[in-house]
Coordinates of C-alpha atoms in Angstrom, one line a residue:
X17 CA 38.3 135.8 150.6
X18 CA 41.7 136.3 152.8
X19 CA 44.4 135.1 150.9
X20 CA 46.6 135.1 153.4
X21 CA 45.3 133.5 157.0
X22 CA 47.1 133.1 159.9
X23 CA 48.2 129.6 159.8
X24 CA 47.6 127.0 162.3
X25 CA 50.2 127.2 165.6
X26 CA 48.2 125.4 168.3
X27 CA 48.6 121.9 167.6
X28 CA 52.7 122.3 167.0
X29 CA 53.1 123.0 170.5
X30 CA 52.7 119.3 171.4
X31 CA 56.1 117.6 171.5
X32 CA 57.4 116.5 168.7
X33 CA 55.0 117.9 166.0
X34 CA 56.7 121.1 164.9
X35 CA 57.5 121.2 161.5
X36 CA 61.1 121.7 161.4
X37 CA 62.4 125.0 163.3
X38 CA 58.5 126.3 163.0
X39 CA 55.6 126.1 165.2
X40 CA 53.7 124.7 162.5
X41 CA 51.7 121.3 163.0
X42 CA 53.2 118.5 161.3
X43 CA 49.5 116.5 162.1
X44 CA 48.0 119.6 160.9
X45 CA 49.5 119.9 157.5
X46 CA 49.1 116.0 156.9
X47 CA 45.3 116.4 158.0
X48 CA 45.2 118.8 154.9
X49 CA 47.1 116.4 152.3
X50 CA 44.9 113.4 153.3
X51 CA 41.6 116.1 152.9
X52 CA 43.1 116.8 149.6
X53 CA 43.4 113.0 148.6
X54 CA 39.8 112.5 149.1
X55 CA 38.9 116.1 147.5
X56 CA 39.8 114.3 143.9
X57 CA 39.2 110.1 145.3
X58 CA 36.7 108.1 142.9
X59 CA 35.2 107.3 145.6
X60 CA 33.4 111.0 146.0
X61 CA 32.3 111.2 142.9
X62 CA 28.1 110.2 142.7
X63 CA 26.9 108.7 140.5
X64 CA 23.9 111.0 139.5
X65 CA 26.3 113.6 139.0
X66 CA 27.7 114.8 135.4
X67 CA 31.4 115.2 135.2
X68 CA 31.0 118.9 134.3
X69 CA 29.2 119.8 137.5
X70 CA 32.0 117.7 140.0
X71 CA 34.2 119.3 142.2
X72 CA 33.7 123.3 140.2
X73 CA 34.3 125.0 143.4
X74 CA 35.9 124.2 146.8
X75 CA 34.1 124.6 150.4
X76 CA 35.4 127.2 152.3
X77 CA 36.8 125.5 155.2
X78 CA 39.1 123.3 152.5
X79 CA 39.7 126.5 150.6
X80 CA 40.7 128.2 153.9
X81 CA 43.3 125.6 155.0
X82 CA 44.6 125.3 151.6
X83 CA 45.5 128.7 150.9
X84 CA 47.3 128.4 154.7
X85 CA 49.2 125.8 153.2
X86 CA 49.8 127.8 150.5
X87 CA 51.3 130.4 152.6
X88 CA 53.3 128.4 155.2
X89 CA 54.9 126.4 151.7
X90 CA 56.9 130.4 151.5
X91 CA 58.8 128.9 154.8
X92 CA 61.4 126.2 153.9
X93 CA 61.2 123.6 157.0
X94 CA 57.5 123.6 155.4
X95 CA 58.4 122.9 151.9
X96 CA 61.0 119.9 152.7
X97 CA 57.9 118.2 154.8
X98 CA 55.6 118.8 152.0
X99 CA 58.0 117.1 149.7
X100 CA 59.1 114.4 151.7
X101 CA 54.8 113.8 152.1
X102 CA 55.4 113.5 148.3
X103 CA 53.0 116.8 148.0
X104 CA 54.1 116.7 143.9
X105 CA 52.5 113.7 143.6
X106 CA 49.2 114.5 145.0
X107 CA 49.0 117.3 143.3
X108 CA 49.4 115.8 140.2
X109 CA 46.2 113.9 140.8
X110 CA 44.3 117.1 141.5
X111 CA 45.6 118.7 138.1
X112 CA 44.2 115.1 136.5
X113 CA 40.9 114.6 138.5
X114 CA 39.8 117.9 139.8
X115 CA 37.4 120.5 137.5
X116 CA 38.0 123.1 140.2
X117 CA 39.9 125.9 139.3
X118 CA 40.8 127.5 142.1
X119 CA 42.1 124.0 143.8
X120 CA 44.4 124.3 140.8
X121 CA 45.3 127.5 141.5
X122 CA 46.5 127.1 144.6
X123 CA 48.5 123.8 143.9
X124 CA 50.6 125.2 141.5
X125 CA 51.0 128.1 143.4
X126 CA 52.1 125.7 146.7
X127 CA 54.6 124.2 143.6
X128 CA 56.0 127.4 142.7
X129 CA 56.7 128.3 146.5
X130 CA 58.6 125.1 147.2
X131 CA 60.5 125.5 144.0
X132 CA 62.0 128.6 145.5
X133 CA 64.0 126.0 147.6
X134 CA 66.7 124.9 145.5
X135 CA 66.9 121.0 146.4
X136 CA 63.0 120.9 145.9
X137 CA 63.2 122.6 142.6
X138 CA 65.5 120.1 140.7
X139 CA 63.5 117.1 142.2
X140 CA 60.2 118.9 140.6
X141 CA 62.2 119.8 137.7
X142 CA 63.7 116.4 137.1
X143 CA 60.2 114.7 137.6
X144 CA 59.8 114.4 133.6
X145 CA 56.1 114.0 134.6
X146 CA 55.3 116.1 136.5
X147 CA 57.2 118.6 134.1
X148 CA 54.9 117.9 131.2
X149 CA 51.7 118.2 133.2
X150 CA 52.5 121.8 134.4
X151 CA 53.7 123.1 130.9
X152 CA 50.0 121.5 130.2
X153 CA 48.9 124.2 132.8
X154 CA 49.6 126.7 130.2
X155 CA 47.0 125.4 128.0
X156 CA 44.4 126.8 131.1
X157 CA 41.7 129.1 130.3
X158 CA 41.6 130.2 134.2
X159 CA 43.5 133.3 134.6
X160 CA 44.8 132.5 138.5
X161 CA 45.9 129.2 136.9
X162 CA 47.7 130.4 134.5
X163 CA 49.5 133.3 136.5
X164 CA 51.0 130.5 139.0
X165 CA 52.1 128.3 136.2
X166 CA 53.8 131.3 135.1
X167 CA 55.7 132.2 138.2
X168 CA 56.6 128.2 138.7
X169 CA 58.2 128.3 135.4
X170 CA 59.9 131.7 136.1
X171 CA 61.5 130.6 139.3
X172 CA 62.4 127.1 137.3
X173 CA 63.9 128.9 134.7
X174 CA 65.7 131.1 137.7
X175 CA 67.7 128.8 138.8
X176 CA 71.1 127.7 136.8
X177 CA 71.2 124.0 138.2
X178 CA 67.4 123.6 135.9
X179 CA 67.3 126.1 133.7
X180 CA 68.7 123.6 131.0
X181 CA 66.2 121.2 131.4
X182 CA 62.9 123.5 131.2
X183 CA 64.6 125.0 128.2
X184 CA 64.9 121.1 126.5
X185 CA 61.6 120.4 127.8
X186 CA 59.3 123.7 126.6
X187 CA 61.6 123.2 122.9
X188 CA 59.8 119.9 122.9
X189 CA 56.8 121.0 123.3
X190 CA 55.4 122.7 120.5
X191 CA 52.3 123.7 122.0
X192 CA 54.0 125.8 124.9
X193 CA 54.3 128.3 121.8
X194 CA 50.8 129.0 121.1
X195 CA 49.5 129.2 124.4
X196 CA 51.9 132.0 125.1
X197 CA 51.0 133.3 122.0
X198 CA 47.6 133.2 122.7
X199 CA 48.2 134.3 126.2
X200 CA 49.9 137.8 124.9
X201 CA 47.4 138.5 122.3
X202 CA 44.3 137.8 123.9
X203 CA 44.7 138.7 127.6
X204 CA 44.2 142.1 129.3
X205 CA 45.2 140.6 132.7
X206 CA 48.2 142.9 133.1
X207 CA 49.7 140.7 135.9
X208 CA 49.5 137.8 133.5
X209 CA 50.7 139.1 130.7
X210 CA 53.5 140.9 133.0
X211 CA 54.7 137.6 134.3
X212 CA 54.5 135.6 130.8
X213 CA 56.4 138.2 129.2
X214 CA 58.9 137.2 132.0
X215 CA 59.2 133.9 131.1
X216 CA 59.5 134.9 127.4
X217 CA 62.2 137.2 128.0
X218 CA 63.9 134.3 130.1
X219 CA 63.5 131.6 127.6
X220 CA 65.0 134.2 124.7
X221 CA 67.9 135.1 127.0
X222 CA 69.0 131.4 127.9
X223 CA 68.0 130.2 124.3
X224 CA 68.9 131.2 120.7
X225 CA 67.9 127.9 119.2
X226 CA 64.7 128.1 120.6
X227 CA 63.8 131.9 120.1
X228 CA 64.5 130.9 116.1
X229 CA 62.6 128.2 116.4
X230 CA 59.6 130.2 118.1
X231 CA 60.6 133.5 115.4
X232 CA 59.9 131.0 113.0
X233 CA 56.9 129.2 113.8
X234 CA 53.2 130.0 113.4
X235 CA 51.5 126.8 112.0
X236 CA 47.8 125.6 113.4
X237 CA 48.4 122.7 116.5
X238 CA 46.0 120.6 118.4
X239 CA 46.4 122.2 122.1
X240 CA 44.2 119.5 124.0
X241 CA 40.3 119.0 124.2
X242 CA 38.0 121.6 123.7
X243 CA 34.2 121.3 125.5
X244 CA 33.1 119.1 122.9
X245 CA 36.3 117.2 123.1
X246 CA 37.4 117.9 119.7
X247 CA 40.9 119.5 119.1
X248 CA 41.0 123.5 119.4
X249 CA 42.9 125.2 116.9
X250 CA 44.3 128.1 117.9
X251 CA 45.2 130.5 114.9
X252 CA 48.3 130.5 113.1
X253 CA 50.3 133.0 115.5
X254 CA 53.4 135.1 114.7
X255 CA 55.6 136.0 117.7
X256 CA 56.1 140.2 116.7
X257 CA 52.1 141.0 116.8
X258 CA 51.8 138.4 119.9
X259 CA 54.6 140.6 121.7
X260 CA 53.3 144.0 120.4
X261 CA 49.7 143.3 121.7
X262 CA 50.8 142.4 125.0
X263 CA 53.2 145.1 125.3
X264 CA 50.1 147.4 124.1
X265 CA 48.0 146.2 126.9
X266 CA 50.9 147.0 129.8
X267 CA 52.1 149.9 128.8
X268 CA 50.3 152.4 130.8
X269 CA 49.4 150.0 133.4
X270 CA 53.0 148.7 134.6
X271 CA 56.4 150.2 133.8
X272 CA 58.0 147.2 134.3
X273 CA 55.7 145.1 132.4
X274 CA 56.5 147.2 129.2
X275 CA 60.4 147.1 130.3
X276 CA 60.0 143.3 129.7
X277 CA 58.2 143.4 126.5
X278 CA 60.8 146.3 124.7
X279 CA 63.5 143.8 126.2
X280 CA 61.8 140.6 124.2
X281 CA 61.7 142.7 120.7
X282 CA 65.8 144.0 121.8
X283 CA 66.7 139.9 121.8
X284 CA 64.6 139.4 118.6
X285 CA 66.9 141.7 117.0
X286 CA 70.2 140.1 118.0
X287 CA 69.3 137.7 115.4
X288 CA 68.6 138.8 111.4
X289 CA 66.0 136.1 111.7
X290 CA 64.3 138.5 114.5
X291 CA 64.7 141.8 112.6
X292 CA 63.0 140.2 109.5
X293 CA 60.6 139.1 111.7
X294 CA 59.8 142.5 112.7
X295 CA 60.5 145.0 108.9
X296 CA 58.9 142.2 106.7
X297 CA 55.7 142.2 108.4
X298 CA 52.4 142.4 106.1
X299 CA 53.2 146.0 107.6
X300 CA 56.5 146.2 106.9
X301 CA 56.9 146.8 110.4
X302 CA 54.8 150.0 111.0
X303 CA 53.5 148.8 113.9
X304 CA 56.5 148.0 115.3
X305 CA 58.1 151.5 114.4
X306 CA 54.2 153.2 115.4
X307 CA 54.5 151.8 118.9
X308 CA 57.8 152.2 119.4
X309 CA 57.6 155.9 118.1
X310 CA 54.5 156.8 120.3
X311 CA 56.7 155.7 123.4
X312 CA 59.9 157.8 122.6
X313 CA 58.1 160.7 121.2
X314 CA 54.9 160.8 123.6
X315 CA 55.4 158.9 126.6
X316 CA 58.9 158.2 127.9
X317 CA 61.6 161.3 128.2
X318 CA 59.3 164.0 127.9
X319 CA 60.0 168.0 127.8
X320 CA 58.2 168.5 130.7
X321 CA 60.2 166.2 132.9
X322 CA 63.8 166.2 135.0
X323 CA 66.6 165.1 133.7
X324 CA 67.1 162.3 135.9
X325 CA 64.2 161.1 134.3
X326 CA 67.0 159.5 131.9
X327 CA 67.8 157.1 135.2
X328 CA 64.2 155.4 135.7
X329 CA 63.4 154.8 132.6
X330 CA 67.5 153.8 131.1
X331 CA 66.9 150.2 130.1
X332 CA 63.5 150.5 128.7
X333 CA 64.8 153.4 126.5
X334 CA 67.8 151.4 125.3
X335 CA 65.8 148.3 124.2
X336 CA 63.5 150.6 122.7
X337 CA 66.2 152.4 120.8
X338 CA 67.9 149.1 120.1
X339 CA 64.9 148.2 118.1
X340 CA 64.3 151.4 115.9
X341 CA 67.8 151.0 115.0
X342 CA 68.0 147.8 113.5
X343 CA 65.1 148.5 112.1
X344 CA 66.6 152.0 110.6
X345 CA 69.7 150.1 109.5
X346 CA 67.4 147.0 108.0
X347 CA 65.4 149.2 106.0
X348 CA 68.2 151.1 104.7
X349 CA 70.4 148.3 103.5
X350 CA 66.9 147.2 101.5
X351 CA 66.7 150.6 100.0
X352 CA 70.5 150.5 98.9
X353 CA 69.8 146.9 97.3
X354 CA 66.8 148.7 95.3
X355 CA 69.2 151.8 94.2
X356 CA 72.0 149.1 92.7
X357 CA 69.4 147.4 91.1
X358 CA 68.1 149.9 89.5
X359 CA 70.6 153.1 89.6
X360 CA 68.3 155.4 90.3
X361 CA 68.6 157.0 93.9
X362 CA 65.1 155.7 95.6
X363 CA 63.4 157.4 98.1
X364 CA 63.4 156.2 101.5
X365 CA 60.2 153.7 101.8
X366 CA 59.5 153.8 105.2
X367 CA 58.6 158.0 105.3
X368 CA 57.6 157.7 109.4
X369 CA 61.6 156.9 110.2
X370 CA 62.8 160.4 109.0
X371 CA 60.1 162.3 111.0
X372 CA 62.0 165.4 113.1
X373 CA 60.1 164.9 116.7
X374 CA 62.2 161.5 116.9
X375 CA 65.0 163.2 116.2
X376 CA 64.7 165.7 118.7
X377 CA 63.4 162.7 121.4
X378 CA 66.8 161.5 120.6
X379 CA 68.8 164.4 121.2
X380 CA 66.6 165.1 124.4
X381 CA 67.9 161.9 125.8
X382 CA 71.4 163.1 125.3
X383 CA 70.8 166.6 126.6
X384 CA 69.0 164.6 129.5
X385 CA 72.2 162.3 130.2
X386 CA 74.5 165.6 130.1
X387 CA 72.4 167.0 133.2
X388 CA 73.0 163.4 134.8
X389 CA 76.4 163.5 134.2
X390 CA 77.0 167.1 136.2
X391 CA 74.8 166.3 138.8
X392 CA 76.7 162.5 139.4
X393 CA 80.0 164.7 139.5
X394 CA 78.4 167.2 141.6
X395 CA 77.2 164.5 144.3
X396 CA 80.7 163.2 144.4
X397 CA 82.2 166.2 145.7
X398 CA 79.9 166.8 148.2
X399 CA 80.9 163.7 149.6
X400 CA 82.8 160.7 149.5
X401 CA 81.2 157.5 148.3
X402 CA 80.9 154.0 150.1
X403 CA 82.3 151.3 148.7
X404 CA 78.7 149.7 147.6
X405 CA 77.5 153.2 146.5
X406 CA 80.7 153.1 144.4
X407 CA 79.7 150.0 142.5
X408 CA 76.1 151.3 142.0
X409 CA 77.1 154.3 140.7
X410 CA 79.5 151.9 138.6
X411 CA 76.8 150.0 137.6
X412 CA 74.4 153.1 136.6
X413 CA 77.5 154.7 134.6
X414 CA 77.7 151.3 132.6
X415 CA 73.2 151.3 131.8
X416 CA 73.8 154.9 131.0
X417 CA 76.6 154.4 128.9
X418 CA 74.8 151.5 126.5
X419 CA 72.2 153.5 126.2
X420 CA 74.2 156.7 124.9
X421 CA 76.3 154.6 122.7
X422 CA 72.7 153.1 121.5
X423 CA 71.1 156.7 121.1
X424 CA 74.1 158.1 119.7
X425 CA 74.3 155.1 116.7
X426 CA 70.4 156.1 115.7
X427 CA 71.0 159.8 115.9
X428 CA 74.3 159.6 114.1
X429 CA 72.4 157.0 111.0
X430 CA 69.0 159.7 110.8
X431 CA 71.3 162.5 110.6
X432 CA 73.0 161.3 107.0
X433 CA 69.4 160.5 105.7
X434 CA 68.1 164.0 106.4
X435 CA 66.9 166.2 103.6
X436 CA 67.0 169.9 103.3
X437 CA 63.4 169.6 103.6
X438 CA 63.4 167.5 106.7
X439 CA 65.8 170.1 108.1
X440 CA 63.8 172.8 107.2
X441 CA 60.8 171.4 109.3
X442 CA 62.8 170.4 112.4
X443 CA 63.9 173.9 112.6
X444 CA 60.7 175.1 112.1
X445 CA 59.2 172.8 114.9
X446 CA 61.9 173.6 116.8
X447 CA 63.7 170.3 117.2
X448 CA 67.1 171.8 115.1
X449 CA 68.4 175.2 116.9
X450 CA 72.3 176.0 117.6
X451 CA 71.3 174.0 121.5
X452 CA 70.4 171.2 120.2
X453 CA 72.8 170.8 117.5
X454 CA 75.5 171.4 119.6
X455 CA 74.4 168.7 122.0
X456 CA 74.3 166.2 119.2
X457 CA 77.7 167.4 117.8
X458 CA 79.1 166.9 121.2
X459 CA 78.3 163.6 121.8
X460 CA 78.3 162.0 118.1
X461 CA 82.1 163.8 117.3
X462 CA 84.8 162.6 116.7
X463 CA 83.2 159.0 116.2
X464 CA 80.5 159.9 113.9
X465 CA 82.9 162.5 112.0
X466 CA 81.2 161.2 108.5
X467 CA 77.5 161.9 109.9
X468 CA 78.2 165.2 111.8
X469 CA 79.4 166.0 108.7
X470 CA 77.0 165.0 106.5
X471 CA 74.4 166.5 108.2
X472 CA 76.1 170.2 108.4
X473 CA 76.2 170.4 104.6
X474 CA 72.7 170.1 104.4
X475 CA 71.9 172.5 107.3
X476 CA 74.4 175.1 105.4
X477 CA 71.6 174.9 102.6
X478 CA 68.9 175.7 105.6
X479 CA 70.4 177.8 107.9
X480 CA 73.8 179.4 106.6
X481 CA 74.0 181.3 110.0
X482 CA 73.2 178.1 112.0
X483 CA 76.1 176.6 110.3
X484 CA 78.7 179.3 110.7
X485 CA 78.0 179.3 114.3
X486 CA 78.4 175.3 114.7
X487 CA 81.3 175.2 112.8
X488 CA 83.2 177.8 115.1
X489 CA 82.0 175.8 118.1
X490 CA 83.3 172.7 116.7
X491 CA 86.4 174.1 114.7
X492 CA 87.6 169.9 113.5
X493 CA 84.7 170.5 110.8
X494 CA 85.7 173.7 109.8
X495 CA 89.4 172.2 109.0
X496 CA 87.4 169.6 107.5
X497 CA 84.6 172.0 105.0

């Protein structure tokens, strides 16, 4: 049905009954929270009828003047009535009585409008009650549900004044954790999973403490009654495969969805807890790497696009990047552990980190920046910038720049682990010519001297010519050979 009718105007016109600075009846709207009282009362409820089969779905007069609620709750003068009219309350009874879904739905959706309104959001948000029922929400098998408990906890978490007190709250609550595990590896509602991996990413920025705590949990809980009101165990999740299945499910559906989810494995690595978490997988992190790999080398940054490709898709490529190198530089410190212990120089274990297409991905990145570069120095002589056009451009500069730095720290690491056989191959796939090499000279020189460096020696034993011609372009590592 319409989700969004035109609400009621008629009745405000009387004296006196507007809602606020709107035309909205103020008779109306409490006509609607006194339906809603009796939607859930005792006193409906027959006898004859099972509790499984009361109240499953609403009429559709109620759910049409709901869901105008629902939409006139967007306007302030409408949410301060509602809370005065201590809406909360009442709709903690429906989440307590009612067996209807959508009636849920919409309620926490009404909730998540008024907590928009920063007055109404610390009273919900202080109401220690009301707080535990919705993170209870999450436990919802009803998509809709579950989508608007999301966004409630999103704007929650939004807003400074609260934030604090959503964080303490969800730390307490152990089960908060599996239902938002279970959420990411079960779902294929994109939107959902979108909007989860949000609050995720929120929770993980605000919180250390509690993104350890959730890196290391994973033990069975009770996470309420199940239809034969026995406890439902849910299995013993681990946050990496929760994240990667989610992230799985979004990425060719919604950019920004998978932005969120490379973002949530970029905070997990901030910690050594969180890179563990990710290389001493069952898989020792192939997964991880395979996904990650697909996306740089298939997906994002491709030949076949423009340069200012680079600009879109900056954040998600850094975060990605992020990721493979802790990853590189965890698995490498493990290897160099092995060669002391046993004084033998050990192959690398993880074989899919030296493969030549990601090495050429990364050096396509930097060529792709370069082309940025000239055309953001072209634009400004053309004309002169605006003041707020100065500080976007600022502000793209500073993205652009992490994610060099980011690229350029990868690049700089693979380079020093390539063979003369892994050079061989990338200049017979074409990822290594006198181009390419150049570009990654010029932007890993003179602060990855040791690397550049590295690297030429073993491409002398390639290409001699290749070399010759590199060094007289960069004439520092000829002084240097």
């Amino acid at each position: 049905m319409d989700r969004n009718p035109s609400p009621p105007s008629s009745e405000a016109e009387e004296e006196g009954d507007a809602v606020g600075n709107t035309v909205y009846s103020k008779h109306w709207l409490f006509s609607i929270l006194t339906r809603l009282i009796e939607v859930i009362s005792p006193e409906k409820t027959e006898p004859s009828v099972s509790p499984e089969e009361i109240q499953t779905e609403l009429d559709e007069e109620m759910e049409n003047d709901i869901c105008k609620v629902w939409d006139m709750s967007m306007d302030e003068d409408v949410a301060l009535f509602l809370q005065e009219f201590n809406a909360p309350d009442i709709f903690m009874g429906v989440f307590a009585k009612s067996k209807c879904p959508r009636l849920t739905e919409i309620c926490v959706g009404i909730l998540g409008n008024m907590a928009c309104f920063q007055d109404i959001c610390m009273s919900i948000s202080k109401d220690e009650n009301l707080g535990q029922v919705l993170l209870q929400r999450l436990c919802d098998s009803d998509s809709p549900t579950l989508l608007e408990t999301s966004r409630l906890l999103l704007t929650c978490l939004s807003q400074p004044e609260v934030a604090s007190v959503w964080v303490e709250r969800i730390r307490e609550n152990p089960s908060v954790y599996d239902c938002v595990c279970f959420i990411m590896s079960s779902s294929t509602n994109v939107e959902l999973l979108v909007k989860v991996g949000e609050v995720v990413d929120k929770l993980f920025d605000l919180d250390e403490e509690l993104m350890l705590n959730w890196i290391k949990n994973g033990t069975c809980r009770s996470v309420g009654p199940s239809v034969d009101d026995s406890p439902e165990k849910l299995p013993d999740f681990k946050i990496v495969p929760c994240i990667l299945e989610a992230a799985k499910q979004v990425r060719s559906d919604n950019p920004e969805g998978l932005d969120v989810y490379m973002h949530i494995l970029q905070l997990l690595t901030t910690v050594d807890e969180g890179i563990q978490a990710i290389v001493q997988a069952p898989d020792g992190g192939k997964e991880t790497w395979s996904l990650l790999y697909d996306l740089i080398c298939h997906e994002l940054c491709q030949p076949d696009d423009p340069p200012i490709i680079v600009q879109e898709q900056k954040t998600v490529l850094a975060s990605i990047l992020s990721v493979l190198s802790a990853m590189f530089a965890s698995q490498s410190e493990q290897e160099y552990i092995k060669m002391r212990k046993s004084n033998v120089k050990l192959p690398f274990s993880c074989y899919f980190i030296l493969d030549m297409p990601l090495v050429g991905s990364l050096i396509r990145i930097l060529q792709y920046m370069e082309g940025c570069g000239k055309r953001s120095v072209d634009n400004s002589k053309d004309s002169e910038q605006q003041e707020t056009g100065r500080a976007d451009l600022n502000e793209e500069d500073f993205h652009l720049k992490i994610l060099k730095d980011i690229c350029c720290e990868l690049l700089s690491n693979m380079l020093q682990e390539l063979t003369k056989e892994n050079t061989l191959e990338g200049l017979h796939q074409g990822h290594l010519n006198e181009q390419t090499c150049s570009c990654a000279f010029q932007n890993l020189l003179p602060l990855y001297f040791t690397s550049v460096e590295s690297f030429l020696e073993v491409l002398r034993e390639a290409d001699q010519t290749l070399a010759d011609n590199l060094e007289k372009r960069f004439p520092s590592l000829k002084v240097h050979a």
